[in-house]
Amino acid sequence: MRVLRKIVFLLLFFVLAFNMISAKPKWQSSQKVDLNLKVKEYVELRLPDFIYMDVKVGEDNSVVVDFFLRTNCYVNLMIESTGFRDENNQDVSILNDYVEYSLDGFFVRKKAAFQYATFRIAPGTKYPGKFRVNWLGASFAEAEWQKVSTGNYQDTITVTVSY
């Protein structure tokens, strides 16, 4: 009898619990909320910090470095070169005629000391390209090489991305 009473009690408890869970409420309200998501502009540009070349009079040489650009918006890309200067920041423009720059898909064989036109880059662009620097040492040997002393010379290449 006691066992039967416990079974009946448990059965009534489960029926009551099931009815409470499955019962429809007397009052119910729902409301929708819209989520407005704004995706911000994203631009990633990867270049090396510096490019180093050992060059000689009479020998052509080139170096190629990675140039990576990725964007989800329209961007403007501008590349410019200030031209060569020596360690004392003096202009050595003769070297500008013997160094050429190229960027795959954008420009080829541009001499140093330039400001190149702005390129418009579309959203969704993922550009893994190559930036090439050519030293025209053979041509330099036939020209004014004696006007340039041994030493370190620098050209600053500025890559500007704007949107």
mmCIF file of N, CA and C in Angstrom, residues 1 17 21 25 32 40 46-47 50-51 58-60 64-65 68 71 83 94 110 117 122 133 136 144 148 150 159 161:
data_model
loop_
_atom_site.group_PDB
_atom_site.id
_atom_site.type_symbol
_atom_site.label_atom_id
_atom_site.label_comp_id
_atom_site.label_asym_id
_atom_site.label_seq_id
_atom_site.Cartn_x
_atom_site.Cartn_y
_atom_site.Cartn_z
ATOM 1 N N MET A 1 0.817 -1.187 0.000
ATOM 2 C CA MET A 1 0.000 0.000 0.000
ATOM 3 C C MET A 1 0.871 1.265 0.000
ATOM 4 N N ALA A 17 3.668 18.547 -13.097
ATOM 5 C CA ALA A 17 4.844 19.226 -13.652
ATOM 6 C C ALA A 17 4.727 19.338 -15.169
ATOM 7 N N ILE A 21 4.577 22.860 -17.396
ATOM 8 C CA ILE A 21 5.541 23.170 -18.452
ATOM 9 C C ILE A 21 4.838 23.393 -19.780
ATOM 10 N N PRO A 25 0.374 30.197 -21.457
ATOM 11 C CA PRO A 25 0.168 31.287 -20.503
ATOM 12 C C PRO A 25 -1.125 32.045 -20.807
ATOM 13 N N LYS A 32 10.081 42.434 -31.529
ATOM 14 C CA LYS A 32 11.265 42.227 -32.356
ATOM 15 C C LYS A 32 12.206 43.411 -32.185
ATOM 16 N N LYS A 40 33.058 48.606 -40.466
ATOM 17 C CA LYS A 40 33.986 49.720 -40.672
ATOM 18 C C LYS A 40 34.965 49.406 -41.798
ATOM 19 N N ARG A 46 51.116 45.909 -46.237
ATOM 20 C CA ARG A 46 52.358 45.354 -45.701
ATOM 21 C C ARG A 46 53.496 45.595 -46.685
ATOM 22 N N LEU A 47 54.519 46.240 -46.187
ATOM 23 C CA LEU A 47 55.749 46.518 -46.935
ATOM 24 C C LEU A 47 56.929 46.240 -46.009
ATOM 25 N N PHE A 50 62.605 48.411 -44.836
ATOM 26 C CA PHE A 50 63.650 48.999 -45.674
ATOM 27 C C PHE A 50 64.031 48.005 -46.764
ATOM 28 N N ILE A 51 64.657 48.518 -47.792
ATOM 29 C CA ILE A 51 65.213 47.698 -48.870
ATOM 30 C C ILE A 51 66.692 48.059 -48.940
ATOM 31 N N GLY A 58 78.873 49.318 -63.419
ATOM 32 C CA GLY A 58 79.069 48.342 -64.481
ATOM 33 C C GLY A 58 78.259 47.076 -64.357
ATOM 34 N N GLU A 59 77.583 46.858 -63.231
ATOM 35 C CA GLU A 59 76.791 45.640 -63.045
ATOM 36 C C GLU A 59 75.344 45.997 -62.739
ATOM 37 N N ASP A 60 74.441 45.447 -63.536
ATOM 38 C CA ASP A 60 73.018 45.610 -63.247
ATOM 39 C C ASP A 60 72.661 44.733 -62.050
ATOM 40 N N VAL A 64 63.658 42.251 -55.346
ATOM 41 C CA VAL A 64 62.199 42.174 -55.367
ATOM 42 C C VAL A 64 61.720 41.933 -53.940
ATOM 43 N N VAL A 65 60.730 42.720 -53.510
ATOM 44 C CA VAL A 65 60.155 42.552 -52.173
ATOM 45 C C VAL A 65 58.639 42.405 -52.295
ATOM 46 N N PHE A 68 51.866 43.895 -50.124
ATOM 47 C CA PHE A 68 50.558 43.296 -49.863
ATOM 48 C C PHE A 68 49.557 44.381 -49.499
ATOM 49 N N THR A 71 41.743 45.275 -48.769
ATOM 50 C CA THR A 71 40.779 46.289 -48.343
ATOM 51 C C THR A 71 39.344 45.816 -48.565
ATOM 52 N N GLY A 83 63.704 60.830 -54.336
ATOM 53 C CA GLY A 83 64.979 60.960 -55.039
ATOM 54 C C GLY A 83 66.127 60.733 -54.072
ATOM 55 N N ILE A 94 71.814 62.532 -59.762
ATOM 56 C CA ILE A 94 72.356 61.715 -60.847
ATOM 57 C C ILE A 94 71.948 60.245 -60.684
ATOM 58 N N LYS A 110 59.676 52.890 -63.491
ATOM 59 C CA LYS A 110 59.571 54.315 -63.176
ATOM 60 C C LYS A 110 60.870 54.750 -62.514
ATOM 61 N N ALA A 117 50.698 58.833 -60.293
ATOM 62 C CA ALA A 117 49.265 59.120 -60.214
ATOM 63 C C ALA A 117 48.590 58.208 -59.193
ATOM 64 N N ALA A 122 39.456 48.847 -55.690
ATOM 65 C CA ALA A 122 38.073 48.461 -55.391
ATOM 66 C C ALA A 122 37.979 47.634 -54.106
ATOM 67 N N VAL A 133 63.024 46.784 -57.589
ATOM 68 C CA VAL A 133 63.975 47.882 -57.727
ATOM 69 C C VAL A 133 65.089 47.395 -58.652
ATOM 70 N N LEU A 136 70.612 50.126 -62.704
ATOM 71 C CA LEU A 136 71.119 50.090 -64.073
ATOM 72 C C LEU A 136 72.615 50.396 -64.068
ATOM 73 N N GLU A 144 78.099 58.973 -66.014
ATOM 74 C CA GLU A 144 78.735 59.906 -65.083
ATOM 75 C C GLU A 144 79.096 59.271 -63.748
ATOM 76 N N VAL A 148 79.905 60.222 -58.570
ATOM 77 C CA VAL A 148 79.287 59.692 -57.348
ATOM 78 C C VAL A 148 80.336 58.900 -56.572
ATOM 79 N N THR A 150 81.863 56.513 -53.447
ATOM 80 C CA THR A 150 81.360 55.354 -52.706
ATOM 81 C C THR A 150 80.681 55.866 -51.437
ATOM 82 N N VAL A 159 54.346 55.237 -49.629
ATOM 83 C CA VAL A 159 53.122 54.616 -50.123
ATOM 84 C C VAL A 159 51.989 55.155 -49.261
ATOM 85 N N VAL A 161 47.899 55.311 -48.591
ATOM 86 C CA VAL A 161 46.588 54.715 -48.827
ATOM 87 C C VAL A 161 45.574 55.590 -48.116
#
